[in-house]
Short mmCIF file of C-alpha atoms in Angstrom, two decimals:
data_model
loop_
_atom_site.label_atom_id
_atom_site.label_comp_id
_atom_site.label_asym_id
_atom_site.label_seq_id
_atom_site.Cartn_x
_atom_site.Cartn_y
_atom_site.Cartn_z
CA UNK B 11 -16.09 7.23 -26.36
CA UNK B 12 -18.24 9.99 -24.95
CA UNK B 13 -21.41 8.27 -23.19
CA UNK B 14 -24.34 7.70 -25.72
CA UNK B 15 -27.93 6.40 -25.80
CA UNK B 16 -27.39 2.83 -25.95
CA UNK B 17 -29.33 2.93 -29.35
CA UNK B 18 -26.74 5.66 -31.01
CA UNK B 19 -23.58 3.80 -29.30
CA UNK B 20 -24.62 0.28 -31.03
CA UNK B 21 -25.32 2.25 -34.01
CA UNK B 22 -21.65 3.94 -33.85
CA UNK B 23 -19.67 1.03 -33.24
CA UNK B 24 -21.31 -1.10 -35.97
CA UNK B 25 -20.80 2.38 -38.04
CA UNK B 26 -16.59 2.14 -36.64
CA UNK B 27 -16.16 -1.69 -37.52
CA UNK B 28 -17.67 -0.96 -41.50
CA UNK B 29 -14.72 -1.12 -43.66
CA UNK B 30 -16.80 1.04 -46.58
CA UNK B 31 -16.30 4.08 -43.24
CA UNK B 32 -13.50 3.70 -42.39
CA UNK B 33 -12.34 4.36 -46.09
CA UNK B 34 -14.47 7.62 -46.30
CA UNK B 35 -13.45 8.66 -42.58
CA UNK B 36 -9.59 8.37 -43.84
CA UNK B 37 -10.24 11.15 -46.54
CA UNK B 38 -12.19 13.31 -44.24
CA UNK B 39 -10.22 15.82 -42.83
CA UNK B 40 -11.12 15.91 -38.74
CA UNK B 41 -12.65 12.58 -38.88
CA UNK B 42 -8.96 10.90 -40.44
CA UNK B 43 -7.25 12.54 -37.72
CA UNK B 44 -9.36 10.16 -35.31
CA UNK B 45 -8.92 7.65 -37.21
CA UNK B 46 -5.55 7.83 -37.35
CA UNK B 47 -5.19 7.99 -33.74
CA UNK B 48 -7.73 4.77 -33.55
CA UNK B 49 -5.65 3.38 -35.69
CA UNK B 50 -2.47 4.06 -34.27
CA UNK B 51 -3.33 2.72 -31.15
CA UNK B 52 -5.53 -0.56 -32.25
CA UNK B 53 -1.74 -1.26 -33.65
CA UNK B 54 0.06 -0.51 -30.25
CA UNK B 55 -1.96 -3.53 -29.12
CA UNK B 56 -1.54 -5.78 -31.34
CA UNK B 57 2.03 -5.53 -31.69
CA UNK B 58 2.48 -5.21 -27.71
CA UNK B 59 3.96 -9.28 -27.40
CA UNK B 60 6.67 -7.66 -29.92
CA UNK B 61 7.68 -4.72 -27.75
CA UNK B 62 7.85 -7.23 -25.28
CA UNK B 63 10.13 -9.55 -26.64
CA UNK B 64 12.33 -6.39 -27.85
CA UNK B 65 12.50 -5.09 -24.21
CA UNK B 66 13.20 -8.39 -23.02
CA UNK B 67 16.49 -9.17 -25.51
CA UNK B 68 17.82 -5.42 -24.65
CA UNK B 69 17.70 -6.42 -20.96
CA UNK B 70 18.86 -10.05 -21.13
CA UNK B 71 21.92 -8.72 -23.71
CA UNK B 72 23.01 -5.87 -21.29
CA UNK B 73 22.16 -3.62 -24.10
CA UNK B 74 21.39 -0.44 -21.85
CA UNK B 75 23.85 -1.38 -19.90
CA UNK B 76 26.79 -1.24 -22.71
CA UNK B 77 25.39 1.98 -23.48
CA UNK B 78 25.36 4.04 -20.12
CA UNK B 79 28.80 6.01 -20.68
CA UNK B 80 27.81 6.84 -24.38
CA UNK B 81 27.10 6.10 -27.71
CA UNK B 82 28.63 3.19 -29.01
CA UNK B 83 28.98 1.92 -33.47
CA UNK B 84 26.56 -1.10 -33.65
CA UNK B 85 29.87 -3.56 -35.00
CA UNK B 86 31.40 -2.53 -31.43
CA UNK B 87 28.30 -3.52 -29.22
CA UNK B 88 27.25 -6.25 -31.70
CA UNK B 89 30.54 -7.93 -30.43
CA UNK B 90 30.24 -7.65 -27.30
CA UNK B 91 26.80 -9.55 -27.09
CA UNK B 92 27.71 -11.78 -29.60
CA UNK B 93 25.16 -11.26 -31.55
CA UNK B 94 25.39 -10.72 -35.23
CA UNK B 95 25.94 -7.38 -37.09
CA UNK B 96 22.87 -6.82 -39.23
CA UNK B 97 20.32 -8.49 -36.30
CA UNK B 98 22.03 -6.29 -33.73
CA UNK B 99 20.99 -3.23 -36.02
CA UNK B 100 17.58 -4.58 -36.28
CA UNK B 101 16.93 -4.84 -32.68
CA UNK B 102 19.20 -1.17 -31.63
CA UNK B 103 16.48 0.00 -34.31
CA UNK B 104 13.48 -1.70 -32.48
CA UNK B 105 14.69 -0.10 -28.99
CA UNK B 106 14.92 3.18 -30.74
CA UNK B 107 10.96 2.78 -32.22
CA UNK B 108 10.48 2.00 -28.63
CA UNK B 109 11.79 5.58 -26.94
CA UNK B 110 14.53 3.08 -25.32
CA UNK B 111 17.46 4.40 -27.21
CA UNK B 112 18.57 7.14 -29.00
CA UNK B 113 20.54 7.01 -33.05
CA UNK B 114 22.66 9.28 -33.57
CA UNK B 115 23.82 11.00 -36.98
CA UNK B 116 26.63 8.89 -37.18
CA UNK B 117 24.66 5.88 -36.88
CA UNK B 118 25.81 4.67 -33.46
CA UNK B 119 23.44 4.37 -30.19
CA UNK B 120 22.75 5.36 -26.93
CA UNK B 121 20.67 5.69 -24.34
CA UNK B 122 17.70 7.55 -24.57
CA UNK B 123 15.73 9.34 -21.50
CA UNK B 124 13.44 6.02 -21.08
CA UNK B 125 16.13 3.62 -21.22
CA UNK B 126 18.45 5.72 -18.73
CA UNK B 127 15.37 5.82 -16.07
CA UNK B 128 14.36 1.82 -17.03
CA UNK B 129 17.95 1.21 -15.34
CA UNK B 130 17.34 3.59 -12.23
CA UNK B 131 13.65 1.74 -11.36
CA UNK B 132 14.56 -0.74 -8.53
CA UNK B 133 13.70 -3.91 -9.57
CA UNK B 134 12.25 -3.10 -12.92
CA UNK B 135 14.94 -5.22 -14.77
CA UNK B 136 14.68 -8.49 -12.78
CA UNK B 137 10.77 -8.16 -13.09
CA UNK B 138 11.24 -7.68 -16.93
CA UNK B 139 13.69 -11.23 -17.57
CA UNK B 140 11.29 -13.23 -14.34
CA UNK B 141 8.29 -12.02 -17.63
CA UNK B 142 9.65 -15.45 -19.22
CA UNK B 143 7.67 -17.64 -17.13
CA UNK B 144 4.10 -15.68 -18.00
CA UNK B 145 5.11 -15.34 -21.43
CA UNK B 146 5.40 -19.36 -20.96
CA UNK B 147 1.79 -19.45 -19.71
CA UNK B 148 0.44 -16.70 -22.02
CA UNK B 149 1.61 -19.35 -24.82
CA UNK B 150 -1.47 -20.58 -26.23
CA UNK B 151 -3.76 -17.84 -24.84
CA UNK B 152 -6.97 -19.52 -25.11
CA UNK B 153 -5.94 -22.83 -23.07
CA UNK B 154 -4.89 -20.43 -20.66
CA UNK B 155 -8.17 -18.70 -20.53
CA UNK B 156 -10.05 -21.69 -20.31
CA UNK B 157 -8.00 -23.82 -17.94
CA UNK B 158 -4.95 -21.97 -16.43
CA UNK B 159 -3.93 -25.24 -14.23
CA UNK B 160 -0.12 -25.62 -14.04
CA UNK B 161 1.07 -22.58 -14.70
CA UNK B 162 4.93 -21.92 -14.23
CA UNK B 163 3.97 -18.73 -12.45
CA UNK B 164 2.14 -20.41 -9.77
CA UNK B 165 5.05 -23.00 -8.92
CA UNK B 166 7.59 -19.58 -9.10
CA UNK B 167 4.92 -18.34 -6.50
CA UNK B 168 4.87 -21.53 -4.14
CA UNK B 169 3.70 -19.05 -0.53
CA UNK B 170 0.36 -18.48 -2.13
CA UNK B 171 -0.42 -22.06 -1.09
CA UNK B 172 0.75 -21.92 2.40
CA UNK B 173 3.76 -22.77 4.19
CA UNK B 174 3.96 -26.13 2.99
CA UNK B 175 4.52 -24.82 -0.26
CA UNK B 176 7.77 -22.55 -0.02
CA UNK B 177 10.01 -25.92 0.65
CA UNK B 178 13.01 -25.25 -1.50
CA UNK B 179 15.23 -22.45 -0.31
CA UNK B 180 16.23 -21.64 -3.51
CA UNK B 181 13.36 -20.52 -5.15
CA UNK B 182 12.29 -18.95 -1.60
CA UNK B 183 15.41 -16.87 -2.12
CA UNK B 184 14.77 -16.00 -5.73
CA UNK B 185 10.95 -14.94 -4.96
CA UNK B 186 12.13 -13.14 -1.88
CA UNK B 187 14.85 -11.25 -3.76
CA UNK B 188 12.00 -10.41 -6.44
CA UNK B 189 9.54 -9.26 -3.66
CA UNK B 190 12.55 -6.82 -2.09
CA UNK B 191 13.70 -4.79 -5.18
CA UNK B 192 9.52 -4.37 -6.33
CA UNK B 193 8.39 -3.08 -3.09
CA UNK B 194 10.76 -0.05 -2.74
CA UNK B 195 8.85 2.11 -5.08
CA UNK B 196 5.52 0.23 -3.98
CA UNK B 197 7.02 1.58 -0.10
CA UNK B 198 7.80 4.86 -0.97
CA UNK B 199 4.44 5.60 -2.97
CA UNK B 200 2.39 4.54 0.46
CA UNK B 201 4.41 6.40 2.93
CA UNK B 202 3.53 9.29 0.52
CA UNK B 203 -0.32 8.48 0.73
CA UNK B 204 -0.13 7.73 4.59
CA UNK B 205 0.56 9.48 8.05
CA UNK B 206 2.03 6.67 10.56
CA UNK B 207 2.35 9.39 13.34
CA UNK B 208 0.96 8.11 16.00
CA UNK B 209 1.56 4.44 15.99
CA UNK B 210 3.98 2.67 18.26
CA UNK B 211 3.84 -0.95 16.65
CA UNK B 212 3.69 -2.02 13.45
CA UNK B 213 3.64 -5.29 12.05
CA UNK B 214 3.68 -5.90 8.36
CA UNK B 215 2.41 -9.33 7.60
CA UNK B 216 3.77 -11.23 4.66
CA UNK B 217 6.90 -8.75 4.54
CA UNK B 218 9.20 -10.83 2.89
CA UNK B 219 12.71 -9.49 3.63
CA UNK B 220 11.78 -6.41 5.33
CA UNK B 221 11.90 -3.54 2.09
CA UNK B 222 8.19 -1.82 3.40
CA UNK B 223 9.67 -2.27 7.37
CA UNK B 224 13.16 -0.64 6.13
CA UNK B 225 11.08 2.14 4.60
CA UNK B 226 9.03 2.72 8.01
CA UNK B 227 12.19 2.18 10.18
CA UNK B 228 13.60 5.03 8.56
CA UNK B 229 11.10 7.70 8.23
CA UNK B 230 9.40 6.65 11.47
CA UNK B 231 12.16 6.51 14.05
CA UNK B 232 9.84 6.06 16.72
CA UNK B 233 7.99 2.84 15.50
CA UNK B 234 8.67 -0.79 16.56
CA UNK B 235 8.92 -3.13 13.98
CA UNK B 236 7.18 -6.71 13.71
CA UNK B 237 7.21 -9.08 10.88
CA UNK B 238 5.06 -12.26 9.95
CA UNK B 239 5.96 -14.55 7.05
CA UNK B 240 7.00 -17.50 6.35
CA UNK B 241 10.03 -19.32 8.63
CA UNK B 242 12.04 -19.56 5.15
CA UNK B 243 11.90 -16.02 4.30
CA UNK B 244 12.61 -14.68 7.77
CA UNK B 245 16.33 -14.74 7.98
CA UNK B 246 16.74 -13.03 4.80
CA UNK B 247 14.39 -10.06 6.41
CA UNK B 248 16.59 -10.60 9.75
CA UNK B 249 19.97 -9.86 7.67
CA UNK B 250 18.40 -6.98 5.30
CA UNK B 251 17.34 -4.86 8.85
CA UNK B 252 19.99 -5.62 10.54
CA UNK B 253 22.26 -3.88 8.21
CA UNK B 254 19.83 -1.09 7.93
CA UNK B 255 19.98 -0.54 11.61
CA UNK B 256 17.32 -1.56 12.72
CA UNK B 257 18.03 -4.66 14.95
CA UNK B 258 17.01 -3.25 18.20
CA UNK B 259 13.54 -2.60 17.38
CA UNK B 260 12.80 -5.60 15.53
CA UNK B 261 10.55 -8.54 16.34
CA UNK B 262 10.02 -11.38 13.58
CA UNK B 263 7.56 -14.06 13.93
CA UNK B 264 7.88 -17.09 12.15
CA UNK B 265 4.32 -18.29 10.44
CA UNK B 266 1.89 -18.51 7.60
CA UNK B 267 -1.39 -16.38 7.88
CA UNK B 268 -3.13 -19.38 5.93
CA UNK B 269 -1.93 -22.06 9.10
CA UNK B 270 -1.00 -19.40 11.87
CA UNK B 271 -3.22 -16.89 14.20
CA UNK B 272 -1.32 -13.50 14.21
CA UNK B 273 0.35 -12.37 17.11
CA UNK B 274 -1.09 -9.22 19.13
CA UNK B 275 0.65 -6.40 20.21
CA UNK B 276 0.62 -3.90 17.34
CA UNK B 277 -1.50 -1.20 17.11
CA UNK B 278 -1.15 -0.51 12.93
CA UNK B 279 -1.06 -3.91 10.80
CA UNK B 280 -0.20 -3.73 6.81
CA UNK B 281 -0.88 -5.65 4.42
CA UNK B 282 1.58 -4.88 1.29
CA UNK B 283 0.96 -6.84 -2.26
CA UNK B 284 -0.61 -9.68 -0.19
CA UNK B 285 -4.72 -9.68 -0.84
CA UNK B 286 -4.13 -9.95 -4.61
CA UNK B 287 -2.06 -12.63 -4.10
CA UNK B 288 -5.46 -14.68 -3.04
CA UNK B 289 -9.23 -15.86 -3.63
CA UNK B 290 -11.94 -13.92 -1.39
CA UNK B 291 -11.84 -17.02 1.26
CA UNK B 292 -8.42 -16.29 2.01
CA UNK B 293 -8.63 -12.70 1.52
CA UNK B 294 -11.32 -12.57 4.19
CA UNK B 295 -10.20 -15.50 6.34
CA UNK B 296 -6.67 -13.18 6.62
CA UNK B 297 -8.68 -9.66 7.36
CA UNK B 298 -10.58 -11.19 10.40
CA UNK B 299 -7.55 -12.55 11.58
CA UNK B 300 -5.95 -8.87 11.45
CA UNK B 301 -8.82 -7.94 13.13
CA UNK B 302 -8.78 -10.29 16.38
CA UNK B 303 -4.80 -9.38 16.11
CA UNK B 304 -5.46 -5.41 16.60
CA UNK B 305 -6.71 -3.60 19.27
CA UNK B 306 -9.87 -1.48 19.32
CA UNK B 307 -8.56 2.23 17.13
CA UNK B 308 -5.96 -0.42 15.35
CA UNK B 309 -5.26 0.59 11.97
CA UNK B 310 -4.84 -1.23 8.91
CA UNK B 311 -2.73 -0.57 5.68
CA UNK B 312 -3.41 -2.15 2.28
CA UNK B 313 -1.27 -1.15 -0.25
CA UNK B 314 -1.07 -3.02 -3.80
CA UNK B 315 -2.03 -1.59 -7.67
CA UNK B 316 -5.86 -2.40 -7.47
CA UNK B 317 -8.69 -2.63 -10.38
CA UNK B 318 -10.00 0.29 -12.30
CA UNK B 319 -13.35 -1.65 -11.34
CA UNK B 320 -15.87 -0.13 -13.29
CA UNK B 321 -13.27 2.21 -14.75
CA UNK B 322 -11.13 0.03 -15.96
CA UNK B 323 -7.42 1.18 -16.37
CA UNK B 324 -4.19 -0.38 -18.38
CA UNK B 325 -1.86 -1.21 -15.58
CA UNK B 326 -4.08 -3.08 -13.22
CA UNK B 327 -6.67 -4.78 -15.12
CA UNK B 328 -4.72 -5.48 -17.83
CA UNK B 329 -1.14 -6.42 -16.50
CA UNK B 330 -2.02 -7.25 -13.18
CA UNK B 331 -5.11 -9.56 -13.35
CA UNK B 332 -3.90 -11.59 -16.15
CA UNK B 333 -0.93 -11.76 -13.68
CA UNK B 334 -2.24 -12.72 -10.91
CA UNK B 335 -4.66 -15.28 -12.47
CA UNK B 336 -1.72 -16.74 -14.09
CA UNK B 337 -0.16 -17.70 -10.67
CA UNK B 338 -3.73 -19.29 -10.07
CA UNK B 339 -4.75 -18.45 -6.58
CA UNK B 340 -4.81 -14.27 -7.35
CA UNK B 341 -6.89 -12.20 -8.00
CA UNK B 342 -6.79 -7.49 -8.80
CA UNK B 343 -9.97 -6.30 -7.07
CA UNK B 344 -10.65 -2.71 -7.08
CA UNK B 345 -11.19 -0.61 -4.17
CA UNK B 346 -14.79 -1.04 -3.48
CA UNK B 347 -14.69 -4.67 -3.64
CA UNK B 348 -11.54 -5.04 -1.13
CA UNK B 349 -14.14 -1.98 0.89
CA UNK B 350 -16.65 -4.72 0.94
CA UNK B 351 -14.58 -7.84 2.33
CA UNK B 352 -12.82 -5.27 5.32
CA UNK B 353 -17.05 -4.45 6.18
CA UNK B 354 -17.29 -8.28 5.89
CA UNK B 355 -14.44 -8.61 7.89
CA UNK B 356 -15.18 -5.76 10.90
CA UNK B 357 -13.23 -2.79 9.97
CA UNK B 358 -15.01 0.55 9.57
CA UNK B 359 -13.41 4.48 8.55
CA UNK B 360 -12.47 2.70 5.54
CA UNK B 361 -10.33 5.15 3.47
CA UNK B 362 -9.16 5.07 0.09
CA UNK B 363 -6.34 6.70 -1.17
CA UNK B 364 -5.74 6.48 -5.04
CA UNK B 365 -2.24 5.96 -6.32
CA UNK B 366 -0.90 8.97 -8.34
CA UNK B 367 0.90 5.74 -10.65
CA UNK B 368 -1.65 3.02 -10.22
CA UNK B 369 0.92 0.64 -11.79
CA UNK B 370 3.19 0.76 -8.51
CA UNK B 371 0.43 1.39 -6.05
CA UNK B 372 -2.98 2.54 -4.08
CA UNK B 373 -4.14 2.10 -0.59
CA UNK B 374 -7.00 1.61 1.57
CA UNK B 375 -6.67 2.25 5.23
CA UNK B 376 -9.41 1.02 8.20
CA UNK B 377 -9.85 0.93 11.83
CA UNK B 378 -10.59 -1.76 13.68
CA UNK B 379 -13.92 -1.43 15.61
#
C-alpha cells in the first residue's frame, strides 16, 4: 500500500474490508484486477498449513524421488507408496497446483523445475519432515501464542540451554546432522558477502560438525581452523574435517559459550545461526565474551536470516520468528537491533551486508576495539 495520510489510509482500509466494495470493485475493470490479485493472495495464506501438509506427504512418500528418471502412470507410483489409487491422484494433483510436479497429456507425472531443484537444496528435505515437531506446537495456535512452554521444538533443540542440556547422544546426533546439511547454503551465501583475506585464525563458535569451517578450509587455504561447541558435538566435527582434509590445521575446543570463557588466539571469530538461537542476555553475555577472546583489529562474522525490522519480510519474520520462539529461548532480530547489542557489547565498523535470499542468510561484520 503506497504511504498515505494516516486519515486517507484508515479511511481506505475500512473502504477494503466493506463487503458492499468489494462487490462494485469486482465489476470495475482496473480496480477487479487488484482485487483479484488481493484476493488471490489473502487465499495463498490461508490455505498455506495445506501446502504444507502436501509438501510434507510428497517428501515423506519419496514422491519426487520416484519421479526423477521420468514420468511415471499414477496406478504405478500409487503402488509403490502404498497409497491408494484415487488419493494418490489427489495429492500428484495438489503437487502439480503447487509448481512441484508436472501432468502430462497422458495423465502420468513428473517432476517439474521446482520439485527437481527442492531435491538438489542440501538439507531442504530433512528440514521439511523435522517441520512435524512445529506443526505439533503450531497445533492450537493461540495456546501457543499465549504460553509456548513445552514445546517439542525446544526439547529437539536441547544446546540452547547449555551444555547440560545436550545429554543424549542421539538427539545430539540428529540436531547436529540437521545443523550440517542447513549451513552449506547458509556457508556459501557468507563467503559470497565476505573477504577473509587477511586472517590467519579463525574460530567459529557453536560450529556444530564443522560445514561453515569446511567451507573456509577450502576457499581459504591459508587459514587455521578452531572450533567451540559442545564436547558431544565435537567428534562428529573432528570426523567431517578430517575427511575433508583438513586435520592438520584444526584445533577443537570442547565447551559451552553459556558455562565456558572462549579461548584466545584467533584473530576473526564467527558466529553462524547462533544469536537467534537466544534472548538478549545471552546474546550479549556471548558478544563480550568474543570480545575479551579477540585481539584489538579482531573481526567478527554474524551470519543468520535476520528481521525485516521495520520492513518486515516473509522469510524471516514470518518463518523464522515463529520458529525460533517455538524452541523458546530464540529470538529473529533485524540488523539494527543485533548493531545495537555488538555497540553494547564493544565492537565498532559495524557492517551490514544484506542477503541477496534473506531466507538462507545476511551478515553483519565488526571489529573489535
Amino acid at each position: 500500500m503506497p504511504r498515505l495520510h494516516p486519515f486517507r489510509r484508515g479511511w481506505l482500509l475500512r473502504l477494503a474490508a466493506s463487503r458492499s466494495f468489494q462487490v462494485w470493485a469486482a465489476h470495475i475493470p482496473g480496480v477487479r484486477r487488484i482485487a483479484r490479485a488481493e484476493g488471490a493472495a489473502l487465499f495463498d495464506v490461508v490455505a498455506g498449513f495445506v501446502n504444507a501438509q502436501v509438501l510434507m506427504a510428497l517428501v515423506e512418500l519419496r514422491v519426487l524421488h520416484l519421479l526423477q528418471d521420468g514420468p511415471v502412470a499414477v496406478p504405478q507410483i500409487a503402488g509403490l507408496c502404498a497409497v491408494p489409487s484415487e488419493r494418490m491422484q489427489i495429492l500428484l494433483q495438489a503437487g502439480a497446483g503447487l509448481g512441484l510436479l508436472k501432468r502430462h497429456r497422458d495423465g502420468r507425472f513428473g517432476l517439474a523445475l521446482r520439485g527437481a531443484s527442492l531435491l538438489g537444496v542440501p538439507g531442504l528435505q530433512a528440514m521439511i519432515l523435522h517441520h512435524r515437531a512445529l506443526y505439533s506446537d503450531l497445533a492450537d495456535p493461540a495456546t501457543f501464542w499465549r504460553d509456548g512452554r513445552d514445546t517439542q521444538l525446544a526439547r529437539f533443540w536441547p544446546y540452547v540451554f547449555g551444555a547440560a542440556g545436550a545429554v543424549d547422544p542421539q538427539v545430539t546426533a540428529t540436531y547436529s546432522e540437521l545443523m550440517a546439511e542447513s549451513q552449506v547454503l547458509v556457508a556459501e551465501d557468507t563467503l559470497r558477502m565476505i573477504n577473509l583475506s587477511g586472517v590467519t585464525r579463525l574460530m567459529d563458535v557453536g560450529g556444530g560438525t564443522g560445514a561453515f569451517l569446511a567451507a573456509v578450509g577450502t576457499a581459504y587455504p591459508q587459514v587455521q581452523l578452531d572450533l567451540f561447541d559442545l564436547p558431544m558435538v565435537l567428534e562428529g566435527a573432528r570426523q567431517r574435517l578430517a575427511a575433508s582434509g583438513f586435520s592438520d590445521r584444526l584445533t577443537l575446543h570442547p565447551g559451552s559459550f553459556r558455562d565456558d570463557p572462549l579461548p584466545v588466539g584467533a584473530d576473526a571469530i564467527s558466529l553462524v545461526r547462533v544469536l537467534y538461537d537466544h534472548d538478549n542476555s545471552t546474546v550479549l553475555r556471548l558478544l563480550r565474551a568474543v570480545h575479551a577472546a579477540l585481539p584489538v583489529g579482531g573481526r567478527l562474522i554474524i551470519s543468520e536470516p535476520m528481521s525485516g525490522g521495520a520492513m518486515p519480510n516473509r522469510a524471516t519474520d514470518v518463518y523464522f520468528a515463529v520458529y525460533t520462539l517455538a524452541m523458546q529461548t530464540g529470538r529473529t532480530r533485524s540488523a539494527s537491533e543485533i548493531s545495537d547489542l555488538l555497540q553494547a557489547a564493544g565492537f565498532a565498523s559495524i557492517c551490514i551486508h544484506v542477503g541477496f535470499r534473506l531466507f538462507i542468510t545476511s551478515v553483519i561484520t565488526a571489529i573489535r576495539v
